[in-house]
PDB file as gemmi writes it, atoms N, CA and C in Angstrom:
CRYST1    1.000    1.000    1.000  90.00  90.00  90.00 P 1                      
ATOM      1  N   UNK A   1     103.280  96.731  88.785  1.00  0.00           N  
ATOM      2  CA  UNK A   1     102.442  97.132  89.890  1.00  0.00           C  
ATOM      3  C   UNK A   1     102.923  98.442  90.505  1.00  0.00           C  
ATOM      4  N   UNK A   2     104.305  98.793  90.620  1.00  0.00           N  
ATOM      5  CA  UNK A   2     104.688  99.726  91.062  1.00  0.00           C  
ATOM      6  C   UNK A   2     105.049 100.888  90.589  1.00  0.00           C  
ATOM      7  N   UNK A   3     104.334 102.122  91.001  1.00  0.00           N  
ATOM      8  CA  UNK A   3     104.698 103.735  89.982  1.00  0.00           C  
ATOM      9  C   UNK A   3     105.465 104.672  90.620  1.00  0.00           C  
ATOM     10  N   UNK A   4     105.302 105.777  90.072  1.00  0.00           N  
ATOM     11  CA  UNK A   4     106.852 106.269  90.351  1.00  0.00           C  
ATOM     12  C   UNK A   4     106.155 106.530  91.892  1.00  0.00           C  
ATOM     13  N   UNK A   5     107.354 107.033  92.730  1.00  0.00           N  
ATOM     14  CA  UNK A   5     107.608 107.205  93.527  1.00  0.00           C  
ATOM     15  C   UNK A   5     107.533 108.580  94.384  1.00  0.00           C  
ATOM     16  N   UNK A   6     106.458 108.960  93.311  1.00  0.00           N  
ATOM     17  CA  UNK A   6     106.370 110.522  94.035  1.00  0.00           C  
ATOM     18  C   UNK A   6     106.331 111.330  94.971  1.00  0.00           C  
ATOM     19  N   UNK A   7     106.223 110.043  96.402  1.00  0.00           N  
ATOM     20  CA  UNK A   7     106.278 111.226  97.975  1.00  0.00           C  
ATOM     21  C   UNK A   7     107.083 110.222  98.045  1.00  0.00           C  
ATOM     22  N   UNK A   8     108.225 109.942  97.546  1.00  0.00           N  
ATOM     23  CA  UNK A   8     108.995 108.847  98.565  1.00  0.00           C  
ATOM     24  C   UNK A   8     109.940 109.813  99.269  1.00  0.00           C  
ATOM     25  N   UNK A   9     109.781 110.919  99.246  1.00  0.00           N  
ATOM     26  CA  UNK A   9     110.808 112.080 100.127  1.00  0.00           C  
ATOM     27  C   UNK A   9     109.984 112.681 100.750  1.00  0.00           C  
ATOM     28  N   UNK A  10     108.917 112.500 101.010  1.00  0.00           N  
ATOM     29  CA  UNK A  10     107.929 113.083 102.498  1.00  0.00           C  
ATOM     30  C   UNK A  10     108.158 112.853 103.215  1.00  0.00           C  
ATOM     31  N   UNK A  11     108.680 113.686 104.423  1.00  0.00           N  
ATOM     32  CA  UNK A  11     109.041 113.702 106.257  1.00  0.00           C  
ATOM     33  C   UNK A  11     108.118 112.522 106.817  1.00  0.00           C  
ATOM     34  N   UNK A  12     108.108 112.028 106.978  1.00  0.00           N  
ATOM     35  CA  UNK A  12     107.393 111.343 108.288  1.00  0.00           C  
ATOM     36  C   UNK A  12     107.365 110.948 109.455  1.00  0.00           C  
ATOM     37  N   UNK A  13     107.440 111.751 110.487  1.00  0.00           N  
ATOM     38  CA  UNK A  13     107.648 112.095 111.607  1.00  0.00           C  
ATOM     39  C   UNK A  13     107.016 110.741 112.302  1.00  0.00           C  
ATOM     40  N   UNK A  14     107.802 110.756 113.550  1.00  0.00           N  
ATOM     41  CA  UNK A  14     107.652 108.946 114.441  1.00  0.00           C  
ATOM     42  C   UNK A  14     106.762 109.596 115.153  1.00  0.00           C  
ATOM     43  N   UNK A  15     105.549 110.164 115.416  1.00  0.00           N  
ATOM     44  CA  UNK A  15     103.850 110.499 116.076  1.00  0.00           C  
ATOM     45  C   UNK A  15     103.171 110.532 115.357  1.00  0.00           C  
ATOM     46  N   UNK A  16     103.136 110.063 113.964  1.00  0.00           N  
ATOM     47  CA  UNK A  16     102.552 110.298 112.495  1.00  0.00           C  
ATOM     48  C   UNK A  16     101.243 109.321 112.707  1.00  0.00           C  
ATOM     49  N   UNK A  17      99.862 109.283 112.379  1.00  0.00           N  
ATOM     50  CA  UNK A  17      99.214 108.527 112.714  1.00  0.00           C  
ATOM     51  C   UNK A  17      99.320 107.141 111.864  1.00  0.00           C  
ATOM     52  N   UNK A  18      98.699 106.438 112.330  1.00  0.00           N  
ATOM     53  CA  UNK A  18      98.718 104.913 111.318  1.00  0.00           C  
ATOM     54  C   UNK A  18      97.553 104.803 110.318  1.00  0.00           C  
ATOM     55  N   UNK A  19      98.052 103.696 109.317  1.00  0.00           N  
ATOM     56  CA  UNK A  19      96.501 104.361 108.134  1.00  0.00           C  
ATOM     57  C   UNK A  19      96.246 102.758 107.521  1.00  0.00           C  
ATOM     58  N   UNK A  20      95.369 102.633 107.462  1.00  0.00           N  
ATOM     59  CA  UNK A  20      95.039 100.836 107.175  1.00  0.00           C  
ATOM     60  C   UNK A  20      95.940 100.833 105.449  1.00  0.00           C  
ATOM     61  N   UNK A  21      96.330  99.442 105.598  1.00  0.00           N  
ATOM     62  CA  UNK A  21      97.016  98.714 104.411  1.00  0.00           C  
ATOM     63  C   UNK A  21      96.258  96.882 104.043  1.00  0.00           C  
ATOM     64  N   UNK A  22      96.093  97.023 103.236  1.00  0.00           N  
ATOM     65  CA  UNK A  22      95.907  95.642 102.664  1.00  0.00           C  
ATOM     66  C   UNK A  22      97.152  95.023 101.649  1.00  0.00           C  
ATOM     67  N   UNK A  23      97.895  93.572 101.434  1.00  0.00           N  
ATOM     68  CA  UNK A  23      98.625  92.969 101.426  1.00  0.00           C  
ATOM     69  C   UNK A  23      98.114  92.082  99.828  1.00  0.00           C  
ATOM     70  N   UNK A  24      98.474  92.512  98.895  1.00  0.00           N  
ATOM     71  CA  UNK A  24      97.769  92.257  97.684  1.00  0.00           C  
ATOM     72  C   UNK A  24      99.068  90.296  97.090  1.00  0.00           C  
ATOM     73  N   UNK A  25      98.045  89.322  97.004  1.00  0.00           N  
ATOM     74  CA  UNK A  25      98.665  88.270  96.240  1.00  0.00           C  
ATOM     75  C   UNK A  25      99.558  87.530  97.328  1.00  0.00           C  
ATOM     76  N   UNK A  26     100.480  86.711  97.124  1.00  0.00           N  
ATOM     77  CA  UNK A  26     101.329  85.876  97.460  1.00  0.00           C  
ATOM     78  C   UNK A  26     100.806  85.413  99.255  1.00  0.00           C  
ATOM     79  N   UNK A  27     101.553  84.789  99.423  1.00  0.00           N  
ATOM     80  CA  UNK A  27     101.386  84.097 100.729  1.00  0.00           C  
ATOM     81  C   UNK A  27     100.374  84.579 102.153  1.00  0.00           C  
ATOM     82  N   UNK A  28     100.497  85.945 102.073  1.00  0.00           N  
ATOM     83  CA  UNK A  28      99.927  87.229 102.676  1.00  0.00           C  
ATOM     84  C   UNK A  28      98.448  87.364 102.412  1.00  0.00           C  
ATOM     85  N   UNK A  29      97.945  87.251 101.338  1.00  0.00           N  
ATOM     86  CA  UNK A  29      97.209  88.171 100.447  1.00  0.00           C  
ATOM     87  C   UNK A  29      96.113  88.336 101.483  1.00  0.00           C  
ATOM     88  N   UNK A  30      95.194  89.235 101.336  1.00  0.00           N  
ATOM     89  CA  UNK A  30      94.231  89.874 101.717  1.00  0.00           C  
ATOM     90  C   UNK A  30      94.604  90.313 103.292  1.00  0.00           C  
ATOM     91  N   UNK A  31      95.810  90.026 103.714  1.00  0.00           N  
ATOM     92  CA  UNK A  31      95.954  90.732 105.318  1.00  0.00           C  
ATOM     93  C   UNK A  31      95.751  92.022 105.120  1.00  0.00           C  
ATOM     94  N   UNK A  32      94.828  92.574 106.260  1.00  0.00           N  
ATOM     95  CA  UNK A  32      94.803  93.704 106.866  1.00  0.00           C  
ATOM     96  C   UNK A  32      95.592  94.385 107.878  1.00  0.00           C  
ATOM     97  N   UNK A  33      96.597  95.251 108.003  1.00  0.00           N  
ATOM     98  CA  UNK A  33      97.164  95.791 108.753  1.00  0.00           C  
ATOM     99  C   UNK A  33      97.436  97.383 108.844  1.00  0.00           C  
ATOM    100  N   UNK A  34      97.863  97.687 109.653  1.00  0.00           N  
ATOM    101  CA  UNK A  34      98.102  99.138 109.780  1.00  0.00           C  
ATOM    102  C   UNK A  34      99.769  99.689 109.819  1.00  0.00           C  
ATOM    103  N   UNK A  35      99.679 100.659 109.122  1.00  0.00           N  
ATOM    104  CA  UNK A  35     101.248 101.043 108.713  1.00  0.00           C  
ATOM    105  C   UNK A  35     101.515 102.814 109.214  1.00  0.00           C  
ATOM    106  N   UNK A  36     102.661 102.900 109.542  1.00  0.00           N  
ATOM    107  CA  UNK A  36     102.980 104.418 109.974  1.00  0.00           C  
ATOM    108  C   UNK A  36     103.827 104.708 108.886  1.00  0.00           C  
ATOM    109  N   UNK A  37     104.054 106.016 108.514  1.00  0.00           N  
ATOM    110  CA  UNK A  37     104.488 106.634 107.645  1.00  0.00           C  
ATOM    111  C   UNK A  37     105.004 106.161 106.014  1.00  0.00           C  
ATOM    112  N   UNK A  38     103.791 105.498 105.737  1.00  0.00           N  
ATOM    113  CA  UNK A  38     104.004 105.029 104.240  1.00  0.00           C  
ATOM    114  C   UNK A  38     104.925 104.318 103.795  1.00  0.00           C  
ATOM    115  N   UNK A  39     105.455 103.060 104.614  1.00  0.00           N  
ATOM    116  CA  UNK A  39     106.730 102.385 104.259  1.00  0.00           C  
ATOM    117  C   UNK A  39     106.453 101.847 102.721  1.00  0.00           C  
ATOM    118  N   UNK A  40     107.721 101.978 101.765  1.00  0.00           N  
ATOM    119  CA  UNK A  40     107.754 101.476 100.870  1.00  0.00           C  
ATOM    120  C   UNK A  40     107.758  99.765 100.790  1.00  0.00           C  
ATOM    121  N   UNK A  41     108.844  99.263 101.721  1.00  0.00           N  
ATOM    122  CA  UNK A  41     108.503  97.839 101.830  1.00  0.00           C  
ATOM    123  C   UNK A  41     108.315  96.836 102.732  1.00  0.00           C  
ATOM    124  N   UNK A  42     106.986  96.380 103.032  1.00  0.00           N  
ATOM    125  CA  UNK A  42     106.906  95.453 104.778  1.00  0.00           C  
ATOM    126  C   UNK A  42     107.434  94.077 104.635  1.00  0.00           C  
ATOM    127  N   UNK A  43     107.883  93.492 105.389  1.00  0.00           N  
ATOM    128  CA  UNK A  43     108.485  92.425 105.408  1.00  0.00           C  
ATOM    129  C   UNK A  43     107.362  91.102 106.635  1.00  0.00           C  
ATOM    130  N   UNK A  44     107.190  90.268 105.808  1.00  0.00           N  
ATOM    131  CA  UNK A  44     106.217  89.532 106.519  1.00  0.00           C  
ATOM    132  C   UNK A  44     107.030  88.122 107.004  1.00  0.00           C  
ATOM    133  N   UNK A  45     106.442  87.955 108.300  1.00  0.00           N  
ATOM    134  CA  UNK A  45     107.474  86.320 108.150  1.00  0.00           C  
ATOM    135  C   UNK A  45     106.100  85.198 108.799  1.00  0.00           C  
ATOM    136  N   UNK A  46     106.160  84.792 108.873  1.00  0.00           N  
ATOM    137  CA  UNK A  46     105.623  83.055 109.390  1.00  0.00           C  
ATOM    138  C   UNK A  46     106.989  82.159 109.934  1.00  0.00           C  
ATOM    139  N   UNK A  47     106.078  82.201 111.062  1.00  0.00           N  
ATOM    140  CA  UNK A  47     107.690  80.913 111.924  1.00  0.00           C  
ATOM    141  C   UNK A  47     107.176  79.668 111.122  1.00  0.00           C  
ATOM    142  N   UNK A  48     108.246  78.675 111.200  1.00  0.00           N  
ATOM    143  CA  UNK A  48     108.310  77.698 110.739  1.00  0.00           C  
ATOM    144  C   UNK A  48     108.290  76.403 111.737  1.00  0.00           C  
ATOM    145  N   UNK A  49     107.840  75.119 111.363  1.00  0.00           N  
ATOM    146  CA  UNK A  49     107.921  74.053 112.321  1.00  0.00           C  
ATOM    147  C   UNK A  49     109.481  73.662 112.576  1.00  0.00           C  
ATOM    148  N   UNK A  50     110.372  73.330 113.549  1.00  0.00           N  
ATOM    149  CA  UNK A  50     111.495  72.943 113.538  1.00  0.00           C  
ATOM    150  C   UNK A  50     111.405  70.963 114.346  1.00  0.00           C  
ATOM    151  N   UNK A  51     112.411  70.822 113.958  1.00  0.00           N  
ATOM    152  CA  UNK A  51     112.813  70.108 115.253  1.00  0.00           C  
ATOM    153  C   UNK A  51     114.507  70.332 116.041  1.00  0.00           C  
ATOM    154  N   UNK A  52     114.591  69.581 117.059  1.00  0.00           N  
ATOM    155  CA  UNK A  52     115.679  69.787 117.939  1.00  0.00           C  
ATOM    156  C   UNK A  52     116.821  69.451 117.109  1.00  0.00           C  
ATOM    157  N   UNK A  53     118.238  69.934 116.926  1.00  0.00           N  
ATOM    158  CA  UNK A  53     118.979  70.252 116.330  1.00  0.00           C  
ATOM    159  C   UNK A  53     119.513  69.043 116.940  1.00  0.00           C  
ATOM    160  N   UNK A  54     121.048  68.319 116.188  1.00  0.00           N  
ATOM    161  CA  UNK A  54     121.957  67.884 116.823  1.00  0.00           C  
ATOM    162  C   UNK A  54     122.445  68.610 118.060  1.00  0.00           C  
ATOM    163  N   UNK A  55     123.056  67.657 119.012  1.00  0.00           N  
ATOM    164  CA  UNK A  55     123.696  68.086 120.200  1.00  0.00           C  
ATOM    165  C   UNK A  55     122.526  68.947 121.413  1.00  0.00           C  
ATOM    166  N   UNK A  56     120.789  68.473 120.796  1.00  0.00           N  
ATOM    167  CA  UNK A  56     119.840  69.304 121.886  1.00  0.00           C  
ATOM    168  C   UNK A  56     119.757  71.042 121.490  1.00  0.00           C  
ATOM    169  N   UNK A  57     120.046  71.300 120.397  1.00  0.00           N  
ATOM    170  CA  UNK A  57     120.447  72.780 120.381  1.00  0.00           C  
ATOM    171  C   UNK A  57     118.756  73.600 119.317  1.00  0.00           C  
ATOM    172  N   UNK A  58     118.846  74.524 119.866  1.00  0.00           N  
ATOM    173  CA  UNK A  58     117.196  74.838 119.560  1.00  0.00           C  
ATOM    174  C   UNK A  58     117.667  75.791 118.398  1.00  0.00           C  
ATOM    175  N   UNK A  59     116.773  76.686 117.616  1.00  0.00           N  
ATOM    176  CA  UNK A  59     116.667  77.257 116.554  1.00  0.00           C  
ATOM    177  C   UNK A  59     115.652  77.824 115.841  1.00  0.00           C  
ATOM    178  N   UNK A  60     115.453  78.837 115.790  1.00  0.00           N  
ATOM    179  CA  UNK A  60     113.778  79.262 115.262  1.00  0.00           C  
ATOM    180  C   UNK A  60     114.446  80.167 114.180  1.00  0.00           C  
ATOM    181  N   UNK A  61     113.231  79.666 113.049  1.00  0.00           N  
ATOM    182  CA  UNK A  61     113.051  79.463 111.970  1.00  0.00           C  
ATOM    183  C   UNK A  61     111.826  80.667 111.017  1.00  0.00           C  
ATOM    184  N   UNK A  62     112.026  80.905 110.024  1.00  0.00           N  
ATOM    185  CA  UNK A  62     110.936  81.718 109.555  1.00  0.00           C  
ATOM    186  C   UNK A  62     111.307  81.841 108.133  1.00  0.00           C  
ATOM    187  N   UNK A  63     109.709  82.129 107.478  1.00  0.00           N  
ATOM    188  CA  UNK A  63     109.540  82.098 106.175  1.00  0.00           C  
ATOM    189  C   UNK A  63     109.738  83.436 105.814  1.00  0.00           C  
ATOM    190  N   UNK A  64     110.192  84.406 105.018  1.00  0.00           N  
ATOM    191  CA  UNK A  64     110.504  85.974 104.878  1.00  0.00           C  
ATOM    192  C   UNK A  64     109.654  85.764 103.351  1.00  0.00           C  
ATOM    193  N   UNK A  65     109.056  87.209 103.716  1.00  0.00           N  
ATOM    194  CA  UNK A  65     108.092  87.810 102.288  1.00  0.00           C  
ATOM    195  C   UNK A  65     108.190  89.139 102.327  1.00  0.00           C  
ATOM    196  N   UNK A  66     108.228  89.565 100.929  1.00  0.00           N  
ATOM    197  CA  UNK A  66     108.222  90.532 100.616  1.00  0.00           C  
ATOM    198  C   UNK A  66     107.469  91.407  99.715  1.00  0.00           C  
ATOM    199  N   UNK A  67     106.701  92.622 100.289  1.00  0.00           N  
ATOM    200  CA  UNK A  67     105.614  93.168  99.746  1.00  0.00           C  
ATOM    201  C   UNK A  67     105.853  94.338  99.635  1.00  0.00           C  
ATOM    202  N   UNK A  68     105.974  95.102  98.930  1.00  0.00           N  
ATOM    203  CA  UNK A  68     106.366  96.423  98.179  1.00  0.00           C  
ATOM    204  C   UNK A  68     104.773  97.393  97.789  1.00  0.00           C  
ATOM    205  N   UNK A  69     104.811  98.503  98.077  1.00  0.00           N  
ATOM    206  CA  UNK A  69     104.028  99.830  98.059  1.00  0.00           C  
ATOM    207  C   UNK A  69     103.512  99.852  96.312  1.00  0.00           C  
ATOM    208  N   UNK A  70     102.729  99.961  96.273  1.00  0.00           N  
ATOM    209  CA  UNK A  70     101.532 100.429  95.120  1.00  0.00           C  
ATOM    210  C   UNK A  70     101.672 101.739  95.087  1.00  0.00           C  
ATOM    211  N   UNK A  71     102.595 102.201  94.655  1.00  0.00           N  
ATOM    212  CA  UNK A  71     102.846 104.528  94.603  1.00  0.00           C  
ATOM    213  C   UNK A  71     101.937 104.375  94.138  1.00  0.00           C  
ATOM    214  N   UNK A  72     100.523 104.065  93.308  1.00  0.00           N  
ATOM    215  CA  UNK A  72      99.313 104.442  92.318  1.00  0.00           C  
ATOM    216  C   UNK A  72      98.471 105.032  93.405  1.00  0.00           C  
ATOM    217  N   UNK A  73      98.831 103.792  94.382  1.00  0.00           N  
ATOM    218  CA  UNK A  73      97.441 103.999  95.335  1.00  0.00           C  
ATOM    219  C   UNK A  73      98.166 105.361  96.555  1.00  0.00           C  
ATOM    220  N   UNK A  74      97.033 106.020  96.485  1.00  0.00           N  
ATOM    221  CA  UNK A  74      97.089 108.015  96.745  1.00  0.00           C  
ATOM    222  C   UNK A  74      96.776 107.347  98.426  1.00  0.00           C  
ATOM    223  N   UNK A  75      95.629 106.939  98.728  1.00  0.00           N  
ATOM    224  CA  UNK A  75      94.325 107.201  99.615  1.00  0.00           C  
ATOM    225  C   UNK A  75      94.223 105.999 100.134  1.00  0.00           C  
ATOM    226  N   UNK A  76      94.055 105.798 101.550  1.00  0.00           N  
ATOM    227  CA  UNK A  76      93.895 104.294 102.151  1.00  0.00           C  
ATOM    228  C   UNK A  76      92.496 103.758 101.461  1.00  0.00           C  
ATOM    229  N   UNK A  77      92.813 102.370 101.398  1.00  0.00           N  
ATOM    230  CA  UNK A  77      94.219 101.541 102.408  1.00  0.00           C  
ATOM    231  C   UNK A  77      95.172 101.521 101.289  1.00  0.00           C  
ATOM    232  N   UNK A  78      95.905 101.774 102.099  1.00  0.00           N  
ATOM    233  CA  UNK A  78      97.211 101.872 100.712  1.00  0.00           C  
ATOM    234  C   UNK A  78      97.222 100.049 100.352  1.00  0.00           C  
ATOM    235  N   UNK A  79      97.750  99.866  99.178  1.00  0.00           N  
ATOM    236  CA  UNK A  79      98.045  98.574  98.736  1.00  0.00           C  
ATOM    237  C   UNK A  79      99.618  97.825  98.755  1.00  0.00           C  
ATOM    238  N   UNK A  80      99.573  96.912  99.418  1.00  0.00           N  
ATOM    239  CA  UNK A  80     101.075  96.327  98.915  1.00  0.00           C  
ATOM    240  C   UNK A  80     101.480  95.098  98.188  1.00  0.00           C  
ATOM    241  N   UNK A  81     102.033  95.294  96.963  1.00  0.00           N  
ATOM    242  CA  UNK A  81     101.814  93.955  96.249  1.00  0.00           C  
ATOM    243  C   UNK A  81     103.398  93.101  96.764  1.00  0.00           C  
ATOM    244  N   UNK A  82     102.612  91.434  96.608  1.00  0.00           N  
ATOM    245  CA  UNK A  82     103.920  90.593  96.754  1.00  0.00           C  
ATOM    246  C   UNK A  82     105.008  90.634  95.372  1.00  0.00           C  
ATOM    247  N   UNK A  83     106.225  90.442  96.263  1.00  0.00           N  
ATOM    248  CA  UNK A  83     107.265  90.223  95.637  1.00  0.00           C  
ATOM    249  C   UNK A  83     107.898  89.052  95.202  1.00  0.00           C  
ATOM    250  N   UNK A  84     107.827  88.284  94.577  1.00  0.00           N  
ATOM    251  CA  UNK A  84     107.833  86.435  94.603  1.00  0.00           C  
ATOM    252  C   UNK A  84     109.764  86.360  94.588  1.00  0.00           C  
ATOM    253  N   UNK A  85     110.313  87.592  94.145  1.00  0.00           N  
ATOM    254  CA  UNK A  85     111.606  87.676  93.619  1.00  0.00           C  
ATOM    255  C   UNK A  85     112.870  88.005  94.671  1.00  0.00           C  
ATOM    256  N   UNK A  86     111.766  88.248  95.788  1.00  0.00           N  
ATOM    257  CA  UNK A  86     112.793  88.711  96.771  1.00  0.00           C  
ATOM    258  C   UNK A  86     113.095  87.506  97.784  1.00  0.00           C  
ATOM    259  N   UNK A  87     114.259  87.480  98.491  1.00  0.00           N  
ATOM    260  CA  UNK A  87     114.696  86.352  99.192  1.00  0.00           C  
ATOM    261  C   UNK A  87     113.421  86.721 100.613  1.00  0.00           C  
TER     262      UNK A  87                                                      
END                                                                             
């Protein structure tokens, strides 16, 4: 899914505007969101249900995903495919 990397050394300045992304496959898939300066990889989480720990003690919890940049795709919405491999 992933090609070379050809602007992965473009400046991207923190006033840079935001540019729609869609979230291709795994747990995510079809989210719509908006991204600033072309991150190579977004990190998605979902909290998780818990219960109360021994000793009353609390703890929050979350599922981590990982979705990595489509270099193919030039022109919004940029694409990001899941990573099934990443922790």
């Amino acid at each position: 899914m992933l090609g070379t990397m050809d602007d992965a050394t473009t400046p991207h300045p923190a006033d840079a505007a935001t540019e729609p992304a869609v979230l291709d496959d795994g747990p995510a898939a079809g989210l719509r969101l908006r991204v600033t300066g072309r991150p190579a990889i977004l990190q998605v989480t979902r909290t998780c249900e818990t219960e109360l720990a021994s000793g009353g003690r609390e703890f929050g919890v979350a599922e981590v995903h990982v979705y990595r940049r489509d270099w193919r795709v030039k022109s919004p919405p940029l694409r990001y495919g899941y990573d099934p491999a990443s922790p």
